[in-house]
Every structure is written in structure tokens, then in C-alpha cells.
Amino acid sequence: MKTRLKELRARERLNQTELAKRAKVSRQTISLIEREEYVPSLLIAKRLSRIFEEPIEEIFIFEEEEL
Amino acid sequence: MKRILRILMYLVLGFFTGLVISMLASRNDEIDMAGIYQVTGVVLLLIAVILIFVSVYLHRQLNTVSKDYTKYMDMDSYDVYRYNKFNDIQVVDTLMMILALVSVGIFVILESHFLLTLIAVIAFLVTLWLTITHTGLVGRLYPDRKLPKPGDKKYAEKLLAASDEGERHIMLNGLYKTHGLIQVGLMIGIILMIFYSLLTGESQIFSIIVAGVLLILAQLKYSMEIREK
């Protein structure tokens, strides 16, 4: 899974800590997701989708064979 | 932190290499195990005392930065810094406490000089006090989080409940690897103790049984926890 989280965070001029607070998670979780080491739950994906006003599939991009 | 651990590793390796070389050089059929233990106890005590200073230094460093981190770094870097620094302090605390305890054990068993035993006991008490004091750091570093205190009932459950999914993912990875390491480590330990008993004539049967029981208990506990209910 690829993610555009870092790019979107830069667009909104948010640091990891600020985004983490808004998404009600720890900064560590945001960092893990950005490094593509962790696939977040649907709940966190939805929160991030709301923050960036982007659909989930525009933030998290799956390869065809992953689906 | 990695540098400190590397230096410590070199110290321990150097000590044991020197010991083996000196044993070979003396070409003595009778190995003076009591003498070797005595030197080991002193070396471990010295390392524990050095680590006490390292622990105090790291604590002071963290305190200084956490009072006003904006002077030193940005918000994200500070979060990484406090997390890693606290982790470093915990590693140093655990190392110094175990080393001091082992040195106390060696001196008591060997009935070493009273003063040496007393210094080791005092060092152990200091490490214990520092470790307990440092656990209170979490509350100060993360004032906005409801983290359990180490003495709390059901500490593990409370800690997991207070952590989010990313943190639990990191803990799971770390704990699973640690579980594997302990299983292999204890097994190697048992084999080493068997050889040690045979080579030196000093029976390690009690330790072998204790290590075996711990190995079985750890596996049973893990299997019970993951069993489908």
C-alpha cells in the first residue's frame, strides 16, 4: 500500500504532531503510516479522509494484487 | 546510546578475552573459579557505577530539554527525542540494576570483603531508587495522556488501552521478537550450564531446572493468552 499522507500533510502545512492531535492518534502512528509500515484501521483512515477532505482511496493507494 | 552500549559490549568482551588469555598463559590445570568470579563481580560493579552516572546524566538532559523544547527542536523532533531518550534511560536503568544485583550475589556467595559487599549493596539500592524515580518521568513527559503507573493493578491492560493502534503495533513487534529471543537465550543458557557443570565440576543443576521451568512457563503463558476462547 502506498500513501499520500506526507504530501497531503505538507499541503495543509501540518506537522506530524498536529495531524496526530486532529486524527486522535499518536504521532508515532502517523509516522508509521507515512513510512508505509502500517496499514491504519478504517476508523483512522476515515478521520484522515475528513481532515484532508479527500476520499480514502485518494490517500491510500493499493496495488491491484493487494485487493 | 548505541555508542554507550557498544563501549559496554567492548568492555565486557575485552574483560572475558583478557580472562581467557590469562588463564591460558598461566597454564594451570586447576582453574581458580572463585578468583574469576571475584574479578567478574568487581568489573560488573564498576560498570553498574558508571551506568548510574550515565542514567543521572540522561535524566538531567531530558529534564532540561523537556522544560522548554522549543529552544532546541521542533514539535515532531521533540516527540521522537523524548520517546527515545526515555527508552534509553529505561535500558540503562535495567542494565545497571541487574549488574549491581549480580555483583551483590557474587560477593555474598563468595563471602567477599565486607566493604566490597556493602558498596555493591549500596550501588544496588541506588539503582533501584533511580529506576523507581525514573518511572515517574512518563507522567511529566506526557501530561496530556492517561498512562498507568507501574504499580497499578492490571498495568498491561491499562497500558494497552491507553495506547493507540500504531503504538500497539510497535509493542507487538517488539514483544514478539523479545519472546523469541528469551526462548532461544534460555535454551542456549541451559546448554552452556550443562557444559559448565561438566568442565568445572560445579553443579548448575538448580539453575538448569529454574531456566527450564521459566522456559516452559513463558511458552505456556503465551499459548494461554493467544488461545481462541
Coordinates of C-alpha atoms in Angstrom, one line a residue:
Chain A
M1 CA 0.0 0.0 0.0
K2 CA 1.2 3.5 -0.9
T3 CA 0.1 6.6 0.9
R4 CA 0.0 10.3 0.0
L5 CA -0.3 11.2 3.7
K6 CA 3.1 13.0 3.8
E7 CA 2.2 15.0 0.7
L8 CA -1.2 15.9 2.0
R9 CA 0.2 16.9 5.4
A10 CA 2.7 19.2 3.6
R11 CA -0.2 20.7 1.6
E12 CA -2.1 21.5 4.8
R13 CA 1.1 22.8 6.5
L14 CA 0.7 20.4 9.4
N15 CA 3.4 18.7 11.3
Q16 CA 3.0 15.1 12.4
T17 CA 2.1 16.1 16.0
E18 CA -0.6 18.5 14.9
L19 CA -2.1 15.9 12.4
A20 CA -1.9 13.3 15.1
K21 CA -3.9 15.5 17.5
R22 CA -6.6 16.2 14.9
A23 CA -6.8 12.5 14.0
K24 CA -6.9 11.5 17.7
V25 CA -3.9 9.2 17.4
S26 CA -0.2 9.3 18.5
R27 CA 2.5 10.9 16.3
Q28 CA 4.1 7.5 16.2
T29 CA 1.1 6.1 14.3
I30 CA 1.2 9.0 11.8
S31 CA 4.9 8.3 11.3
L32 CA 4.3 4.6 10.8
I33 CA 1.6 5.2 8.2
E34 CA 3.7 7.7 6.4
R35 CA 6.6 5.3 6.3
E36 CA 4.2 2.7 4.8
E37 CA 5.0 0.3 7.6
Y38 CA 1.5 0.1 8.9
V39 CA -2.0 0.0 7.3
P40 CA -4.4 2.0 9.5
S41 CA -7.8 0.9 10.6
L42 CA -10.9 2.1 8.7
L43 CA -11.7 4.5 11.6
I44 CA -8.3 6.3 11.3
A45 CA -8.5 6.2 7.5
K46 CA -11.9 7.9 7.7
R47 CA -10.7 10.5 10.2
L48 CA -7.7 11.3 7.9
S49 CA -10.1 11.5 4.9
R50 CA -12.2 14.1 6.7
I51 CA -9.2 16.2 7.8
F52 CA -7.8 16.4 4.2
E53 CA -11.3 16.4 2.6
E54 CA -10.2 13.6 0.2
P55 CA -11.7 10.2 -0.3
I56 CA -9.9 7.3 1.4
E57 CA -8.8 5.8 -1.9
E58 CA -7.0 9.1 -2.8
I59 CA -5.0 8.9 0.4
F60 CA -4.2 5.2 0.5
I61 CA -3.4 3.6 -2.9
F62 CA -3.5 -0.1 -3.1
E63 CA -1.8 -2.3 -5.7
E64 CA -4.2 -4.4 -7.7
E65 CA -2.8 -7.7 -6.3
E66 CA -3.3 -6.5 -2.8
L67 CA -7.1 -6.3 -3.3
Chain B
M1 CA 23.0 5.5 23.4
K2 CA 24.2 3.0 20.8
R3 CA 27.8 4.3 21.4
I4 CA 27.4 3.6 25.2
L5 CA 26.1 0.1 24.6
R6 CA 28.9 -0.6 22.1
I7 CA 31.6 0.6 24.6
L8 CA 30.0 -1.6 27.2
M9 CA 30.0 -4.6 24.9
Y10 CA 33.7 -4.0 24.1
L11 CA 34.4 -3.7 27.8
V12 CA 32.7 -7.0 28.6
L13 CA 34.3 -8.7 25.6
G14 CA 37.7 -7.3 26.4
F15 CA 37.3 -8.5 30.0
F16 CA 36.5 -12.0 29.1
T17 CA 39.1 -12.2 26.3
G18 CA 41.7 -11.0 28.8
L19 CA 40.5 -13.6 31.3
V20 CA 40.7 -16.4 28.8
I21 CA 44.2 -15.3 27.7
S22 CA 45.5 -15.0 31.2
M23 CA 44.0 -18.4 32.1
L24 CA 45.8 -20.0 29.0
A25 CA 49.0 -18.1 29.8
S26 CA 49.1 -19.4 33.4
R27 CA 48.7 -23.0 32.1
N28 CA 47.3 -24.0 35.3
D29 CA 45.2 -27.2 35.4
E30 CA 43.3 -26.0 38.4
I31 CA 41.1 -23.1 37.3
D32 CA 40.6 -20.7 40.2
M33 CA 36.8 -20.1 39.6
A34 CA 36.4 -18.1 42.9
G35 CA 39.1 -15.7 41.7
I36 CA 37.5 -15.3 38.3
Y37 CA 34.1 -14.7 39.9
Q38 CA 35.6 -12.1 42.3
V39 CA 37.1 -10.2 39.3
T40 CA 33.8 -10.5 37.4
G41 CA 31.9 -9.1 40.4
V42 CA 34.3 -6.1 40.7
V43 CA 34.1 -5.4 36.9
L44 CA 30.2 -5.7 36.9
L45 CA 30.1 -3.4 40.0
L46 CA 32.3 -0.8 38.2
I47 CA 30.1 -0.9 35.1
A48 CA 27.0 -0.5 37.3
V49 CA 28.5 2.5 39.0
I50 CA 29.4 4.1 35.6
L51 CA 25.9 3.4 34.4
I52 CA 24.5 5.2 37.5
F53 CA 26.2 8.4 36.3
V54 CA 25.1 7.8 32.7
S55 CA 21.5 7.4 33.9
V56 CA 21.6 10.6 36.0
Y57 CA 23.2 12.5 33.1
L58 CA 20.5 11.2 30.6
H59 CA 17.7 12.2 33.1
R60 CA 19.1 15.7 33.6
Q61 CA 19.5 16.1 29.8
L62 CA 15.8 15.0 29.2
N63 CA 14.6 17.3 32.0
T64 CA 16.5 20.3 30.6
V65 CA 15.1 19.8 27.1
S66 CA 11.5 19.0 28.2
K67 CA 11.3 22.2 30.3
D68 CA 11.3 24.2 27.0
Y69 CA 11.9 22.0 24.0
T70 CA 11.2 24.9 21.6
K71 CA 14.8 26.2 22.4
Y72 CA 16.3 23.0 21.0
M73 CA 14.0 21.5 18.4
D74 CA 10.6 21.5 16.7
M75 CA 7.5 19.7 17.9
D76 CA 7.9 16.4 15.9
S77 CA 11.6 16.1 16.7
Y78 CA 10.9 16.6 20.4
D79 CA 8.3 13.8 20.4
V80 CA 10.9 11.5 18.9
Y81 CA 13.5 12.8 21.3
R82 CA 11.5 12.3 24.5
Y83 CA 10.4 8.8 23.4
N84 CA 13.9 7.6 22.5
K85 CA 15.6 9.3 25.5
F86 CA 13.1 7.8 27.9
N87 CA 13.7 4.4 26.3
D88 CA 17.5 4.9 26.7
I89 CA 17.0 5.7 30.4
Q90 CA 15.0 2.5 30.9
V91 CA 17.7 0.4 29.1
V92 CA 20.5 2.0 31.3
D93 CA 18.4 1.6 34.4
T94 CA 17.7 -2.1 33.7
L95 CA 21.4 -2.8 32.9
M96 CA 22.8 -1.1 36.0
M97 CA 20.2 -2.7 38.3
I98 CA 20.9 -6.2 37.0
L99 CA 24.7 -5.7 37.0
A100 CA 24.6 -4.4 40.6
L101 CA 22.4 -7.3 41.7
V102 CA 24.6 -9.8 40.1
S103 CA 27.7 -8.3 41.8
V104 CA 25.9 -8.3 45.2
G105 CA 25.1 -12.0 44.6
I106 CA 28.7 -12.8 43.7
F107 CA 30.2 -11.0 46.7
V108 CA 27.6 -12.5 49.1
I109 CA 28.1 -16.1 47.8
L110 CA 31.9 -15.8 47.8
E111 CA 31.8 -14.2 51.3
S112 CA 34.0 -11.3 49.9
H113 CA 35.3 -8.4 51.9
F114 CA 32.5 -6.7 53.9
L115 CA 33.3 -3.3 52.4
L116 CA 33.1 -4.6 48.8
T117 CA 29.7 -6.3 49.6
L118 CA 28.5 -3.1 51.3
I119 CA 29.5 -1.0 48.2
A120 CA 27.7 -3.4 45.9
V121 CA 24.5 -3.3 48.1
I122 CA 24.6 0.5 48.2
A123 CA 25.0 0.6 44.4
F124 CA 22.1 -1.8 44.0
L125 CA 19.9 0.3 46.3
V126 CA 20.8 3.5 44.3
T127 CA 20.0 1.7 41.0
L128 CA 16.7 0.6 42.5
W129 CA 15.8 4.1 43.7
L130 CA 16.8 5.7 40.4
T131 CA 14.7 3.1 38.4
I132 CA 11.6 3.8 40.6
T133 CA 12.2 7.6 40.3
H134 CA 12.5 7.4 36.6
T135 CA 9.2 5.6 36.1
G136 CA 7.5 8.8 37.3
L137 CA 9.0 10.6 34.3
V138 CA 6.3 9.3 31.9
G139 CA 3.7 11.4 33.7
R140 CA 5.7 14.5 33.3
L141 CA 6.7 13.8 29.7
Y142 CA 3.2 13.0 28.6
P143 CA 0.9 15.1 30.9
D144 CA -2.0 15.0 28.4
R145 CA -2.1 11.2 28.4
K146 CA -3.7 8.9 30.9
L147 CA -0.9 6.4 31.2
P148 CA -1.0 3.8 34.1
K149 CA 1.6 3.9 36.8
P150 CA 3.9 0.9 37.0
G151 CA 2.4 -0.2 40.4
D152 CA -1.2 -0.1 39.1
K153 CA -3.3 -3.3 39.0
K154 CA -3.8 -4.7 35.5
Y155 CA -0.9 -2.5 34.3
A156 CA -0.6 -4.3 31.0
E157 CA -4.3 -4.0 30.2
K158 CA -4.4 -0.3 31.1
L159 CA -1.3 0.5 29.1
L160 CA -2.7 -1.3 26.0
A161 CA -6.0 0.6 26.5
A162 CA -4.2 3.9 26.7
S163 CA -2.2 3.2 23.5
D164 CA -3.4 3.7 20.0
E165 CA -3.2 1.1 17.2
G166 CA 0.2 2.3 15.9
E167 CA 1.8 2.1 19.3
R168 CA 0.3 -1.3 19.9
H169 CA 1.7 -2.4 16.5
I170 CA 5.2 -1.3 17.6
M171 CA 4.8 -3.0 21.0
L172 CA 3.6 -6.2 19.5
N173 CA 6.6 -6.4 17.1
G174 CA 9.0 -5.7 20.0
L175 CA 7.4 -8.1 22.4
Y176 CA 7.1 -10.9 19.9
K177 CA 10.8 -10.6 19.0
T178 CA 11.7 -10.4 22.7
H179 CA 9.7 -13.5 23.4
G180 CA 11.6 -15.4 20.7
L181 CA 14.9 -14.1 21.9
I182 CA 14.2 -15.2 25.5
Q183 CA 13.2 -18.7 24.3
V184 CA 16.4 -19.1 22.4
G185 CA 18.5 -17.4 25.0
L186 CA 17.3 -19.6 27.8
M187 CA 17.8 -22.7 25.7
I188 CA 21.4 -21.7 25.0
G189 CA 21.8 -20.8 28.6
I190 CA 20.8 -24.3 29.7
I191 CA 23.2 -25.9 27.2
L192 CA 26.0 -23.6 28.5
M193 CA 25.2 -24.5 32.1
I194 CA 25.4 -28.2 31.3
F195 CA 28.9 -27.8 29.7
Y196 CA 30.0 -25.5 32.5
S197 CA 29.0 -28.1 35.1
L198 CA 30.8 -30.8 33.3
L199 CA 34.0 -28.7 32.7
T200 CA 34.3 -27.2 36.2
G201 CA 32.7 -29.8 38.3
E202 CA 30.4 -27.1 39.8
S203 CA 26.9 -28.3 39.7
Q204 CA 24.5 -26.0 38.0
I205 CA 21.5 -28.4 38.2
F206 CA 19.4 -25.9 40.2
S207 CA 19.9 -23.1 37.7
I208 CA 19.2 -25.6 34.8
I209 CA 15.9 -26.6 36.4
V210 CA 15.0 -22.9 37.1
A211 CA 15.8 -21.9 33.5
G212 CA 13.8 -24.9 32.2
V213 CA 10.8 -24.1 34.3
L214 CA 10.9 -20.4 33.1
L215 CA 11.1 -21.6 29.5
I216 CA 8.1 -23.8 29.9
L217 CA 6.1 -21.1 31.9
A218 CA 6.8 -18.5 29.2
Q219 CA 5.6 -20.7 26.4
L220 CA 2.5 -21.9 28.4
K221 CA 1.5 -18.3 29.3
Y222 CA 1.9 -17.2 25.7
S223 CA -0.2 -20.2 24.4
M224 CA -2.9 -19.5 27.0
E225 CA -3.1 -15.8 26.0
I226 CA -3.4 -16.5 22.3
R227 CA -5.8 -19.5 22.6
E228 CA -9.1 -19.0 20.9
K229 CA -11.9 -18.6 23.5

